[in-house]
PDB file of C-alpha atoms in Angstrom:
ATOM      1  CA  MET A  12     -73.161  -1.249  85.711  1.00 89.00           C
ATOM      2  CA  LYS A  13     -71.928  -4.314  87.528  1.00 98.00           C
ATOM      3  CA  ALA A  14     -72.052  -5.300  91.110  1.00 98.00           C
ATOM      4  CA  THR A  15     -71.733  -8.340  93.480  1.00 98.00           C
ATOM      5  CA  ALA A  16     -73.599  -8.564  96.778  1.00 98.00           C
ATOM      6  CA  LYS A  17     -73.846 -11.099  99.565  1.00 98.00           C
ATOM      7  CA  ALA A  18     -76.823 -11.790 101.946  1.00 98.00           C
ATOM      8  CA  HIS A  19     -77.451 -14.325 104.788  1.00 98.00           C
ATOM      9  CA  PRO A  20     -80.697 -16.343 104.996  1.00 98.00           C
ATOM     10  CA  ILE A  21     -83.204 -15.713 107.828  1.00 98.00           C
ATOM     11  CA  GLN A  22     -84.664 -17.951 110.522  1.00 98.00           C
ATOM     12  CA  GLY A  23     -88.116 -16.825 111.192  1.00 97.00           C
ATOM     13  CA  LEU A  24     -88.759 -16.127 114.904  1.00 98.00           C
ATOM     14  CA  VAL A  25     -92.381 -14.610 114.531  1.00 98.00           C
ATOM     15  CA  LYS A  26     -93.208 -15.517 111.073  1.00 95.00           C
ATOM     16  CA  TYR A  27     -95.716 -14.159 108.620  1.00 92.00           C
ATOM     17  CA  HIS A  28     -98.014 -16.360 106.631  1.00 85.00           C
ATOM     18  CA  GLY A  29    -100.044 -15.287 103.937  1.00 84.00           C
ATOM     19  CA  MET A  30    -100.063 -11.874 101.810  1.00 89.00           C
ATOM     20  CA  ARG A  31    -102.750  -9.214 101.524  1.00 91.00           C
ATOM     21  CA  ASP A  32    -101.243  -8.228  98.247  1.00 92.00           C
ATOM     22  CA  GLU A  33     -99.440 -10.985  96.336  1.00 88.00           C
ATOM     23  CA  GLU A  34     -97.769  -8.503  93.610  1.00 90.00           C
ATOM     24  CA  LEU A  35     -96.301  -6.316  96.173  1.00 94.00           C
ATOM     25  CA  ARG A  36     -95.801  -8.904  98.792  1.00 95.00           C
ATOM     26  CA  LEU A  37     -97.267  -7.116 101.710  1.00 96.00           C
ATOM     27  CA  PRO A  38     -97.838  -9.244 104.641  1.00 95.00           C
ATOM     28  CA  TYR A  39    -100.864  -9.216 106.922  1.00 94.00           C
ATOM     29  CA  HIS A  40     -98.781  -8.588 110.070  1.00 95.00           C
ATOM     30  CA  ASP A  41     -95.128  -7.612 111.151  1.00 97.00           C
ATOM     31  CA  SER A  42     -92.525 -10.424 111.293  1.00 98.00           C
ATOM     32  CA  ILE A  43     -89.128 -10.833 113.162  1.00 98.00           C
ATOM     33  CA  SER A  44     -86.301 -12.943 112.291  1.00 98.00           C
ATOM     34  CA  VAL A  45     -82.652 -13.591 112.619  1.00 98.00           C
ATOM     35  CA  CYS A  46     -79.995 -13.937 109.876  1.00 98.00           C
ATOM     36  CA  THR A  47     -77.653 -17.035 109.867  1.00 98.00           C
ATOM     37  CA  ALA A  48     -74.038 -17.003 109.095  1.00 98.00           C
ATOM     38  CA  PRO A  49     -71.765 -17.947 107.321  1.00 98.00           C
ATOM     39  CA  SER A  50     -74.465 -19.404 105.176  1.00 98.00           C
ATOM     40  CA  HIS A  51     -75.190 -16.972 102.382  1.00 98.00           C
ATOM     41  CA  THR A  52     -76.155 -16.147  98.787  1.00 98.00           C
ATOM     42  CA  LYS A  53     -73.796 -14.423  96.514  1.00 98.00           C
ATOM     43  CA  THR A  54     -75.188 -12.661  93.491  1.00 98.00           C
ATOM     44  CA  THR A  55     -73.518 -10.870  90.582  1.00 98.00           C
ATOM     45  CA  VAL A  56     -75.592  -8.604  88.313  1.00 98.00           C
ATOM     46  CA  GLU A  57     -74.653  -6.454  85.196  1.00 98.00           C
ATOM     47  CA  PHE A  58     -76.623  -4.097  83.012  1.00 98.00           C
ATOM     48  CA  ASP A  59     -75.344  -5.080  79.643  1.00 98.00           C
ATOM     49  CA  PRO A  60     -76.583  -3.380  76.191  1.00 97.00           C
ATOM     50  CA  ASP A  61     -75.029  -6.220  74.289  1.00 97.00           C
ATOM     51  CA  LEU A  62     -77.514  -8.745  75.736  1.00 97.00           C
ATOM     52  CA  ASP A  63     -80.935  -9.379  73.993  1.00 97.00           C
ATOM     53  CA  ALA A  64     -82.825 -10.112  77.160  1.00 97.00           C
ATOM     54  CA  ASP A  65     -82.828 -10.462  80.847  1.00 98.00           C
ATOM     55  CA  THR A  66     -81.247 -13.646  82.058  1.00 98.00           C
ATOM     56  CA  PHE A  67     -81.281 -15.133  85.694  1.00 98.00           C
ATOM     57  CA  VAL A  68     -79.229 -18.102  86.600  1.00 98.00           C
ATOM     58  CA  VAL A  69     -79.284 -19.618  90.025  1.00 97.00           C
ATOM     59  CA  GLY A  70     -77.068 -22.545  91.000  1.00 96.00           C
ATOM     60  CA  GLY A  71     -76.139 -22.897  87.345  1.00 96.00           C
ATOM     61  CA  GLU A  72     -79.701 -23.224  86.068  1.00 96.00           C
ATOM     62  CA  GLU A  73     -81.617 -20.538  84.290  1.00 97.00           C
ATOM     63  CA  LEU A  74     -84.805 -19.512  85.934  1.00 96.00           C
ATOM     64  CA  ALA A  75     -88.139 -19.792  83.930  1.00 94.00           C
ATOM     65  CA  ASP A  76     -91.915 -19.223  84.655  1.00 94.00           C
ATOM     66  CA  HIS A  77     -92.814 -18.068  88.128  1.00 91.00           C
ATOM     67  CA  GLU A  78     -89.465 -17.993  89.446  1.00 93.00           C
ATOM     68  CA  ALA A  79     -88.072 -15.792  86.804  1.00 97.00           C
ATOM     69  CA  ASP A  80     -91.215 -13.529  87.344  1.00 96.00           C
ATOM     70  CA  ARG A  81     -90.346 -13.148  90.948  1.00 96.00           C
ATOM     71  CA  VAL A  82     -86.844 -11.884  90.015  1.00 98.00           C
ATOM     72  CA  SER A  83     -88.392  -9.649  87.231  1.00 98.00           C
ATOM     73  CA  ASN A  84     -90.610  -8.136  89.811  1.00 98.00           C
ATOM     74  CA  VAL A  85     -87.434  -6.938  91.845  1.00 98.00           C
ATOM     75  CA  LEU A  86     -85.662  -5.821  88.641  1.00 98.00           C
ATOM     76  CA  ALA A  87     -88.807  -3.769  87.595  1.00 98.00           C
ATOM     77  CA  ARG A  88     -88.811  -1.820  90.873  1.00 98.00           C
ATOM     78  CA  VAL A  89     -85.107  -1.078  90.506  1.00 98.00           C
ATOM     79  CA  ARG A  90     -85.724   0.177  86.928  1.00 98.00           C
ATOM     80  CA  GLU A  91     -88.619   2.282  88.261  1.00 98.00           C
ATOM     81  CA  LEU A  92     -86.668   3.998  90.798  1.00 98.00           C
ATOM     82  CA  ALA A  93     -83.315   4.443  88.745  1.00 98.00           C
ATOM     83  CA  ASP A  94     -82.349   7.881  87.046  1.00 97.00           C
ATOM     84  CA  ALA A  95     -79.304   6.007  85.047  1.00 97.00           C
ATOM     85  CA  ASP A  96     -79.939   5.398  81.618  1.00 97.00           C
ATOM     86  CA  HIS A  97     -77.814   2.145  81.870  1.00 98.00           C
ATOM     87  CA  ALA A  98     -80.481   0.710  84.292  1.00 98.00           C
ATOM     88  CA  GLN A  99     -82.915   0.077  81.206  1.00 97.00           C
ATOM     89  CA  PHE A 100     -80.282  -2.177  79.671  1.00 98.00           C
ATOM     90  CA  PRO A 101     -80.805  -5.923  79.860  1.00 98.00           C
ATOM     91  CA  VAL A 102     -79.507  -7.504  82.994  1.00 98.00           C
ATOM     92  CA  ARG A 103     -77.431 -10.748  83.445  1.00 98.00           C
ATOM     93  CA  LEU A 104     -77.839 -12.189  86.923  1.00 98.00           C
ATOM     94  CA  GLU A 105     -76.144 -15.102  88.255  1.00 98.00           C
ATOM     95  CA  SER A 106     -76.457 -16.434  91.969  1.00 98.00           C
ATOM     96  CA  GLU A 107     -75.010 -19.135  94.125  1.00 98.00           C
ATOM     97  CA  ASN A 108     -75.995 -20.535  97.663  1.00 97.00           C
ATOM     98  CA  SER A 109     -73.353 -21.738 100.283  1.00 97.00           C
ATOM     99  CA  PHE A 110     -76.023 -24.061 101.780  1.00 95.00           C
ATOM    100  CA  PRO A 111     -78.900 -26.322 100.530  1.00 90.00           C
ATOM    101  CA  SER A 112     -82.014 -24.787  99.026  1.00 87.00           C
ATOM    102  CA  ASN A 113     -85.635 -25.436  99.225  1.00 82.00           C
ATOM    103  CA  VAL A 114     -85.482 -27.444 102.537  1.00 85.00           C
ATOM    104  CA  GLY A 115     -86.679 -24.878 104.823  1.00 86.00           C
ATOM    105  CA  LEU A 116     -83.473 -22.999 105.410  1.00 92.00           C
ATOM    106  CA  GLY A 117     -84.448 -19.600 104.093  1.00 93.00           C
ATOM    107  CA  SER A 118     -82.691 -19.717 100.636  1.00 94.00           C
ATOM    108  CA  SER A 119     -85.351 -17.364  99.030  1.00 95.00           C
ATOM    109  CA  SER A 120     -84.543 -14.652 101.743  1.00 97.00           C
ATOM    110  CA  SER A 121     -80.898 -14.538 101.007  1.00 98.00           C
ATOM    111  CA  GLY A 122     -81.421 -14.912  97.366  1.00 98.00           C
ATOM    112  CA  PHE A 123     -83.756 -11.930  96.827  1.00 98.00           C
ATOM    113  CA  ALA A 124     -81.861  -9.822  99.306  1.00 98.00           C
ATOM    114  CA  ALA A 125     -78.638 -10.204  97.563  1.00 98.00           C
ATOM    115  CA  ALA A 126     -80.390  -9.798  94.117  1.00 98.00           C
ATOM    116  CA  ALA A 127     -81.815  -6.416  95.284  1.00 98.00           C
ATOM    117  CA  MET A 128     -78.674  -5.249  96.959  1.00 98.00           C
ATOM    118  CA  ALA A 129     -76.523  -5.887  93.744  1.00 98.00           C
ATOM    119  CA  LEU A 130     -79.223  -4.570  91.361  1.00 98.00           C
ATOM    120  CA  ALA A 131     -79.692  -1.332  93.425  1.00 98.00           C
ATOM    121  CA  GLU A 132     -75.807  -0.796  93.658  1.00 98.00           C
ATOM    122  CA  ALA A 133     -75.496  -1.562  89.797  1.00 98.00           C
ATOM    123  CA  ALA A 134     -78.226   0.818  89.017  1.00 98.00           C
ATOM    124  CA  ASP A 135     -76.604   3.694  91.242  1.00 98.00           C
ATOM    125  CA  LEU A 136     -79.700   4.080  93.356  1.00 98.00           C
ATOM    126  CA  GLY A 137     -77.838   5.114  96.488  1.00 97.00           C
ATOM    127  CA  LEU A 138     -80.496   3.661  99.076  1.00 98.00           C
ATOM    128  CA  SER A 139     -80.331   2.670 102.608  1.00 98.00           C
ATOM    129  CA  ARG A 140     -80.789  -0.632 103.463  1.00 98.00           C
ATOM    130  CA  PRO A 141     -84.448  -0.158 104.739  1.00 98.00           C
ATOM    131  CA  ALA A 142     -85.072   1.279 101.378  1.00 98.00           C
ATOM    132  CA  VAL A 143     -83.390  -1.677  99.655  1.00 98.00           C
ATOM    133  CA  SER A 144     -85.572  -4.025 101.819  1.00 98.00           C
ATOM    134  CA  THR A 145     -88.599  -2.592  99.992  1.00 98.00           C
ATOM    135  CA  ILE A 146     -87.187  -3.762  96.802  1.00 98.00           C
ATOM    136  CA  ALA A 147     -86.232  -7.329  97.958  1.00 98.00           C
ATOM    137  CA  ARG A 148     -89.739  -7.561  99.435  1.00 98.00           C
ATOM    138  CA  ARG A 149     -91.027  -7.765  95.968  1.00 98.00           C
ATOM    139  CA  GLY A 150     -89.401 -11.180  95.737  1.00 97.00           C
ATOM    140  CA  SER A 151     -89.918 -12.335  99.085  1.00 96.00           C
ATOM    141  CA  SER A 152     -91.171 -10.774 102.205  1.00 96.00           C
ATOM    142  CA  SER A 153     -88.587 -12.410 104.252  1.00 97.00           C
ATOM    143  CA  ALA A 154     -85.745 -11.121 102.086  1.00 98.00           C
ATOM    144  CA  ALA A 155     -86.599  -7.632 103.332  1.00 98.00           C
ATOM    145  CA  ARG A 156     -85.243  -8.816 106.748  1.00 98.00           C
ATOM    146  CA  ALA A 157     -82.324 -10.528 105.231  1.00 98.00           C
ATOM    147  CA  VAL A 158     -81.236  -6.965 103.651  1.00 98.00           C
ATOM    148  CA  THR A 159     -81.007  -5.489 107.162  1.00 98.00           C
ATOM    149  CA  GLY A 160     -79.370  -8.375 108.872  1.00 98.00           C
ATOM    150  CA  GLY A 161     -79.357  -9.572 112.412  1.00 98.00           C
ATOM    151  CA  PHE A 162     -82.445  -9.305 114.283  1.00 98.00           C
ATOM    152  CA  SER A 163     -84.752  -7.592 111.960  1.00 98.00           C
ATOM    153  CA  ASP A 164     -88.350  -6.582 112.080  1.00 98.00           C
ATOM    154  CA  LEU A 165     -90.386  -6.222 108.761  1.00 98.00           C
ATOM    155  CA  HIS A 166     -93.461  -3.950 109.490  1.00 98.00           C
ATOM    156  CA  ALA A 167     -96.636  -4.476 107.782  1.00 96.00           C
ATOM    157  CA  GLY A 168     -98.042  -1.853 105.741  1.00 97.00           C
ATOM    158  CA  LEU A 169     -99.728  -0.809 102.481  1.00 96.00           C
ATOM    159  CA  ASN A 170     -96.861   1.044 100.763  1.00 96.00           C
ATOM    160  CA  ASP A 171     -93.144   1.290 100.813  1.00 97.00           C
ATOM    161  CA  GLU A 172     -92.739   3.766 103.545  1.00 97.00           C
ATOM    162  CA  ASP A 173     -94.558   1.592 106.088  1.00 97.00           C
ATOM    163  CA  CYS A 174     -93.782  -1.895 104.881  1.00 98.00           C
ATOM    164  CA  ARG A 175     -90.031  -2.076 105.290  1.00 98.00           C
ATOM    165  CA  SER A 176     -87.411  -3.727 107.691  1.00 98.00           C
ATOM    166  CA  GLU A 177     -85.504  -2.385 110.451  1.00 98.00           C
ATOM    167  CA  ARG A 178     -82.621  -3.836 112.494  1.00 98.00           C
ATOM    168  CA  LEU A 179     -83.374  -4.777 116.232  1.00 98.00           C
ATOM    169  CA  ASP A 180     -80.487  -4.418 118.697  1.00 97.00           C
ATOM    170  CA  SER A 181     -79.984  -7.288 120.984  1.00 98.00           C
ATOM    171  CA  PRO A 182     -77.270  -8.443 123.501  1.00 98.00           C
ATOM    172  CA  LEU A 183     -78.004 -11.740 122.137  1.00 98.00           C
ATOM    173  CA  GLU A 184     -76.217 -11.509 118.855  1.00 98.00           C
ATOM    174  CA  ASP A 185     -72.770 -12.500 119.994  1.00 98.00           C
ATOM    175  CA  ASP A 186     -73.692 -15.540 122.076  1.00 98.00           C
ATOM    176  CA  LEU A 187     -76.445 -17.157 119.875  1.00 98.00           C
ATOM    177  CA  ARG A 188     -75.612 -20.538 118.073  1.00 98.00           C
ATOM    178  CA  ILE A 189     -78.163 -21.971 115.611  1.00 98.00           C
ATOM    179  CA  VAL A 190     -77.673 -25.754 114.848  1.00 98.00           C
ATOM    180  CA  ALA A 191     -79.397 -26.450 111.762  1.00 98.00           C
ATOM    181  CA  GLY A 192     -80.587 -29.942 111.417  1.00 98.00           C
ATOM    182  CA  LEU A 193     -81.066 -30.674 107.643  1.00 97.00           C
ATOM    183  CA  VAL A 194     -83.981 -32.850 106.879  1.00 95.00           C
ATOM    184  CA  PRO A 195     -84.014 -32.859 103.112  1.00 88.00           C
ATOM    185  CA  ALA A 196     -87.466 -32.691 101.872  1.00 79.00           C
ATOM    186  CA  TYR A 197     -88.482 -30.410  99.039  1.00 60.00           C
ATOM    187  CA  LYS A 198     -91.230 -27.929 100.205  1.00 57.00           C
ATOM    188  CA  GLU A 199     -93.324 -25.287  98.442  1.00 61.00           C
ATOM    189  CA  THR A 200     -93.946 -22.243 100.341  1.00 65.00           C
ATOM    190  CA  GLU A 201     -95.650 -20.212  97.757  1.00 67.00           C
ATOM    191  CA  ALA A 202     -98.850 -22.173  97.524  1.00 64.00           C
ATOM    192  CA  ALA A 203     -99.173 -22.427 101.333  1.00 67.00           C
ATOM    193  CA  HIS A 204     -98.871 -18.434 101.313  1.00 70.00           C
ATOM    194  CA  ARG A 205    -101.740 -18.338  98.808  1.00 74.00           C
ATOM    195  CA  GLU A 206    -104.241 -20.350 100.897  1.00 76.00           C
ATOM    196  CA  ALA A 207    -103.215 -19.215 104.300  1.00 74.00           C
ATOM    197  CA  ALA A 208    -106.350 -16.942 104.973  1.00 80.00           C
ATOM    198  CA  ASP A 209    -108.513 -20.047 103.911  1.00 85.00           C
ATOM    199  CA  SER A 210    -107.371 -21.765 107.188  1.00 88.00           C
ATOM    200  CA  HIS A 211    -109.986 -21.810 110.010  1.00 89.00           C
ATOM    201  CA  MET A 212    -106.952 -21.240 112.186  1.00 88.00           C
ATOM    202  CA  PHE A 213    -105.743 -18.058 110.394  1.00 87.00           C
ATOM    203  CA  GLU A 214    -108.043 -15.558 112.426  1.00 92.00           C
ATOM    204  CA  ALA A 215    -106.954 -17.185 115.513  1.00 90.00           C
ATOM    205  CA  ARG A 216    -103.369 -16.733 114.524  1.00 93.00           C
ATOM    206  CA  LEU A 217    -103.979 -13.002 113.708  1.00 91.00           C
ATOM    207  CA  ALA A 218    -105.704 -12.659 117.091  1.00 92.00           C
ATOM    208  CA  HIS A 219    -102.529 -13.421 119.189  1.00 92.00           C
ATOM    209  CA  ILE A 220     -99.704 -12.759 116.825  1.00 95.00           C
ATOM    210  CA  HIS A 221     -99.423  -9.078 118.027  1.00 95.00           C
ATOM    211  CA  ASP A 222     -98.997 -10.232 121.514  1.00 96.00           C
ATOM    212  CA  GLN A 223     -96.059 -12.539 120.273  1.00 97.00           C
ATOM    213  CA  LEU A 224     -94.500  -9.621 118.274  1.00 98.00           C
ATOM    214  CA  ALA A 225     -94.428  -7.387 121.368  1.00 98.00           C
ATOM    215  CA  GLU A 226     -93.155 -10.259 123.553  1.00 98.00           C
ATOM    216  CA  MET A 227     -90.383 -10.925 121.006  1.00 98.00           C
ATOM    217  CA  ARG A 228     -89.253  -7.351 120.663  1.00 98.00           C
ATOM    218  CA  ASP A 229     -89.189  -6.835 124.542  1.00 98.00           C
ATOM    219  CA  ALA A 230     -87.262 -10.100 125.151  1.00 98.00           C
ATOM    220  CA  LEU A 231     -84.678  -9.252 122.265  1.00 98.00           C
ATOM    221  CA  ARG A 232     -83.972  -5.750 123.726  1.00 98.00           C
ATOM    222  CA  ALA A 233     -83.675  -7.287 127.270  1.00 98.00           C
ATOM    223  CA  GLY A 234     -81.347 -10.120 125.869  1.00 98.00           C
ATOM    224  CA  ASP A 235     -83.747 -12.849 127.497  1.00 98.00           C
ATOM    225  CA  PHE A 236     -82.681 -15.835 125.736  1.00 98.00           C
ATOM    226  CA  HIS A 237     -85.382 -18.103 127.099  1.00 98.00           C
ATOM    227  CA  ARG A 238     -88.187 -15.637 126.551  1.00 98.00           C
ATOM    228  CA  VAL A 239     -87.028 -15.078 122.819  1.00 98.00           C
ATOM    229  CA  PHE A 240     -86.753 -18.643 121.793  1.00 98.00           C
ATOM    230  CA  GLU A 241     -89.513 -20.012 123.775  1.00 98.00           C
ATOM    231  CA  THR A 242     -91.581 -17.520 121.807  1.00 98.00           C
ATOM    232  CA  ALA A 243     -90.076 -18.746 118.657  1.00 98.00           C
ATOM    233  CA  GLU A 244     -90.783 -22.294 119.254  1.00 98.00           C
ATOM    234  CA  HIS A 245     -94.413 -21.742 120.055  1.00 97.00           C
ATOM    235  CA  ASP A 246     -94.732 -19.509 116.907  1.00 96.00           C
ATOM    236  CA  SER A 247     -93.357 -22.461 114.769  1.00 96.00           C
ATOM    237  CA  LEU A 248     -96.312 -24.642 116.207  1.00 96.00           C
ATOM    238  CA  SER A 249     -98.803 -21.993 115.603  1.00 94.00           C
ATOM    239  CA  LEU A 250     -97.594 -21.467 112.098  1.00 92.00           C
ATOM    240  CA  ALA A 251     -97.751 -25.237 111.323  1.00 91.00           C
ATOM    241  CA  ALA A 252    -101.275 -25.463 112.629  1.00 91.00           C
ATOM    242  CA  THR A 253    -102.559 -22.758 110.243  1.00 91.00           C
ATOM    243  CA  THR A 254    -100.510 -24.351 107.400  1.00 89.00           C
ATOM    244  CA  MET A 255    -101.787 -27.797 107.961  1.00 89.00           C
ATOM    245  CA  THR A 256    -105.406 -26.731 108.203  1.00 91.00           C
ATOM    246  CA  GLY A 257    -105.273 -24.850 104.843  1.00 88.00           C
ATOM    247  CA  PRO A 258    -107.423 -26.561 101.890  1.00 89.00           C
ATOM    248  CA  ALA A 259    -104.465 -28.438 100.642  1.00 86.00           C
ATOM    249  CA  GLY A 260    -103.392 -29.789 104.214  1.00 87.00           C
ATOM    250  CA  TRP A 261     -99.743 -29.042 103.767  1.00 84.00           C
ATOM    251  CA  VAL A 262     -97.648 -31.237 106.065  1.00 90.00           C
ATOM    252  CA  TYR A 263     -94.106 -30.177 105.943  1.00 90.00           C
ATOM    253  CA  TRP A 264     -92.605 -32.109 108.873  1.00 95.00           C
ATOM    254  CA  LYS A 265     -91.011 -35.707 108.442  1.00 96.00           C
ATOM    255  CA  PRO A 266     -90.421 -38.288 111.228  1.00 97.00           C
ATOM    256  CA  GLU A 267     -86.881 -36.917 111.654  1.00 97.00           C
ATOM    257  CA  THR A 268     -88.207 -33.370 112.449  1.00 97.00           C
ATOM    258  CA  LEU A 269     -90.327 -34.770 115.258  1.00 98.00           C
ATOM    259  CA  GLU A 270     -87.278 -36.666 116.514  1.00 98.00           C
ATOM    260  CA  ILE A 271     -85.340 -33.494 116.653  1.00 98.00           C
ATOM    261  CA  PHE A 272     -88.192 -31.786 118.576  1.00 98.00           C
ATOM    262  CA  ASP A 273     -88.194 -34.585 121.409  1.00 98.00           C
ATOM    263  CA  ALA A 274     -84.349 -34.573 121.518  1.00 98.00           C
ATOM    264  CA  VAL A 275     -84.443 -30.651 122.211  1.00 98.00           C
ATOM    265  CA  ARG A 276     -87.019 -31.046 124.807  1.00 98.00           C
ATOM    266  CA  ASP A 277     -85.190 -33.875 126.487  1.00 98.00           C
ATOM    267  CA  LEU A 278     -82.012 -31.567 126.665  1.00 98.00           C
ATOM    268  CA  ARG A 279     -84.107 -28.872 128.095  1.00 98.00           C
ATOM    269  CA  GLU A 280     -85.997 -30.635 130.485  1.00 97.00           C
ATOM    270  CA  GLU A 281     -83.552 -33.438 131.660  1.00 97.00           C
ATOM    271  CA  GLU A 282     -80.136 -31.691 131.310  1.00 97.00           C
ATOM    272  CA  ASP A 283     -81.113 -28.113 131.742  1.00 98.00           C
ATOM    273  CA  VAL A 284     -79.650 -27.119 128.622  1.00 98.00           C
ATOM    274  CA  PRO A 285     -80.972 -23.598 127.099  1.00 98.00           C
ATOM    275  CA  VAL A 286     -82.157 -24.909 123.816  1.00 98.00           C
ATOM    276  CA  TYR A 287     -85.326 -24.427 121.554  1.00 98.00           C
ATOM    277  CA  PHE A 288     -86.442 -25.748 118.194  1.00 98.00           C
ATOM    278  CA  SER A 289     -87.899 -23.560 115.431  1.00 98.00           C
ATOM    279  CA  THR A 290     -89.109 -24.307 111.678  1.00 96.00           C
ATOM    280  CA  ASP A 291     -89.972 -22.444 108.937  1.00 92.00           C
ATOM    281  CA  THR A 292     -91.907 -23.930 106.100  1.00 86.00           C
ATOM    282  CA  GLY A 293     -90.049 -27.011 105.890  1.00 89.00           C
ATOM    283  CA  ALA A 294     -88.835 -30.205 107.472  1.00 94.00           C
ATOM    284  CA  SER A 295     -85.417 -29.075 108.608  1.00 96.00           C
ATOM    285  CA  VAL A 296     -85.259 -27.572 112.107  1.00 98.00           C
ATOM    286  CA  TYR A 297     -83.431 -24.639 113.675  1.00 98.00           C
ATOM    287  CA  VAL A 298     -82.262 -25.501 117.166  1.00 98.00           C
ATOM    288  CA  ASN A 299     -81.273 -22.205 119.134  1.00 98.00           C
ATOM    289  CA  THR A 300     -78.601 -22.487 121.782  1.00 98.00           C
ATOM    290  CA  THR A 301     -75.753 -20.470 123.354  1.00 98.00           C
ATOM    291  CA  GLU A 302     -72.118 -20.847 122.426  1.00 98.00           C
ATOM    292  CA  ALA A 303     -71.225 -22.932 125.507  1.00 98.00           C
ATOM    293  CA  HIS A 304     -73.768 -25.496 124.650  1.00 98.00           C
ATOM    294  CA  ALA A 305     -73.375 -25.806 121.001  1.00 98.00           C
ATOM    295  CA  ASP A 306     -71.237 -28.796 120.544  1.00 98.00           C
ATOM    296  CA  ARG A 307     -73.428 -30.672 122.965  1.00 98.00           C
ATOM    297  CA  VAL A 308     -76.590 -29.661 120.884  1.00 98.00           C
ATOM    298  CA  GLU A 309     -75.020 -30.334 117.617  1.00 98.00           C
ATOM    299  CA  ALA A 310     -74.073 -34.003 118.714  1.00 98.00           C
ATOM    300  CA  THR A 311     -77.728 -34.652 119.847  1.00 98.00           C
ATOM    301  CA  VAL A 312     -79.303 -33.098 116.632  1.00 98.00           C
ATOM    302  CA  ALA A 313     -76.641 -35.120 114.402  1.00 98.00           C
ATOM    303  CA  GLU A 314     -78.408 -38.297 115.677  1.00 98.00           C
ATOM    304  CA  HIS A 315     -81.436 -37.430 113.739  1.00 98.00           C
ATOM    305  CA  ALA A 316     -80.619 -35.128 111.078  1.00 97.00           C
ATOM    306  CA  ASP A 317     -78.961 -35.847 107.531  1.00 96.00           C
ATOM    307  CA  GLU A 318     -76.422 -33.209 108.269  1.00 97.00           C
ATOM    308  CA  THR A 319     -75.752 -30.348 110.809  1.00 98.00           C
ATOM    309  CA  MET A 320     -74.478 -26.770 110.570  1.00 98.00           C
ATOM    310  CA  VAL A 321     -73.652 -24.649 113.404  1.00 98.00           C
ATOM    311  CA  TRP A 322     -74.406 -20.961 112.517  1.00 98.00           C
ATOM    312  CA  GLU A 323     -74.089 -17.407 114.197  1.00 98.00           C
ATOM    313  CA  VAL A 324     -75.986 -14.239 113.748  1.00 98.00           C
ATOM    314  CA  GLY A 325     -75.325 -12.756 110.324  1.00 98.00           C
ATOM    315  CA  GLY A 326     -75.121  -9.291 109.279  1.00 98.00           C
ATOM    316  CA  PRO A 327     -76.914  -7.037 106.621  1.00 98.00           C
ATOM    317  CA  ALA A 328     -76.597  -7.695 103.001  1.00 98.00           C
ATOM    318  CA  GLU A 329     -73.432  -6.141 101.550  1.00 98.00           C
ATOM    319  CA  ILE A 330     -71.633  -5.082  98.417  1.00 98.00           C
ATOM    320  CA  LEU A 331     -68.627  -7.104  97.704  1.00 98.00           C
ATOM    321  CA  ASP A 332     -65.266  -6.315  95.862  1.00 98.00           C
ATOM    322  CA  GLU A 333     -65.213  -6.787  92.215  1.00 96.00           C
ATOM    323  CA  SER A 334     -62.834  -9.518  92.624  1.00 98.00           C
ATOM    324  CA  GLU A 335     -65.505 -11.658  94.014  1.00 98.00           C
ATOM    325  CA  ALA A 336     -67.822 -11.384  91.114  1.00 98.00           C
ATOM    326  CA  LEU A 337     -69.270 -14.661  89.814  1.00 98.00           C
ATOM    327  CA  PHE A 338     -68.626 -13.613  86.066  1.00 97.00           C
TER     328      PHE A 338
END
């Protein structure tokens, strides 16, 4: 009745934007990402008959309103699938991140992935990771890819058989280094997703996104670093164009964000360093390079970011030993 799970956050490579179904969080098109480690979320859950109600605590603070509703959506699906009587008991859930939240570094992906994995284990569901990804998706579409880990592809669809994540094998897993340049500016992703289709750029994005997805899958399988991360860099710019031209005119980037972009391009063009930038919905920047160039790239990014972290490719969500439980 109790379980603890760990999941790594994702960096979007070909990102989804907007949802055709907000309750089931079904995206308009496929999306591809890579998990970043050792950054992670750890979550412990317990079905407890002595509790009066479900409680969700993240980073020491109890969730309420919309954030609590998103966790409840994940929990409701677990209860719907469960045969075990104890899965109907109230739940205590506690979660902690090892990295900054709400700054564009994927905390919702690892958070809901760890929650779904722990809840599925505690409820004795016995599901594969692609199946668990359909549960995590009800909290955040990106969380589906954090469940399967590594380079993963979330397929679009109108049901759980089609809209689930699968792992993509790539020779790039061992050599990739991700320098995260922290630019601490709070961001709101949910509102941007809700108004995505209202941007005049949205149809243009849909028109070319399938070519980007095909290019990304082929480049990942071939282990072509430059093609993979040039595509990811272009996709970041496309996503920002769509976000900034929605009704609210969301602009996530800060001056430091643009400074990192320029510094990355200088390294690439003047020093022939294999390096590309990428952003999700936030001001922080992912800078993708290889192991041999990670120190040089980090030193450059550190000149413009509040903090830097060097990450590798993270694996799938996993169940931890009971000795690692948060309570």
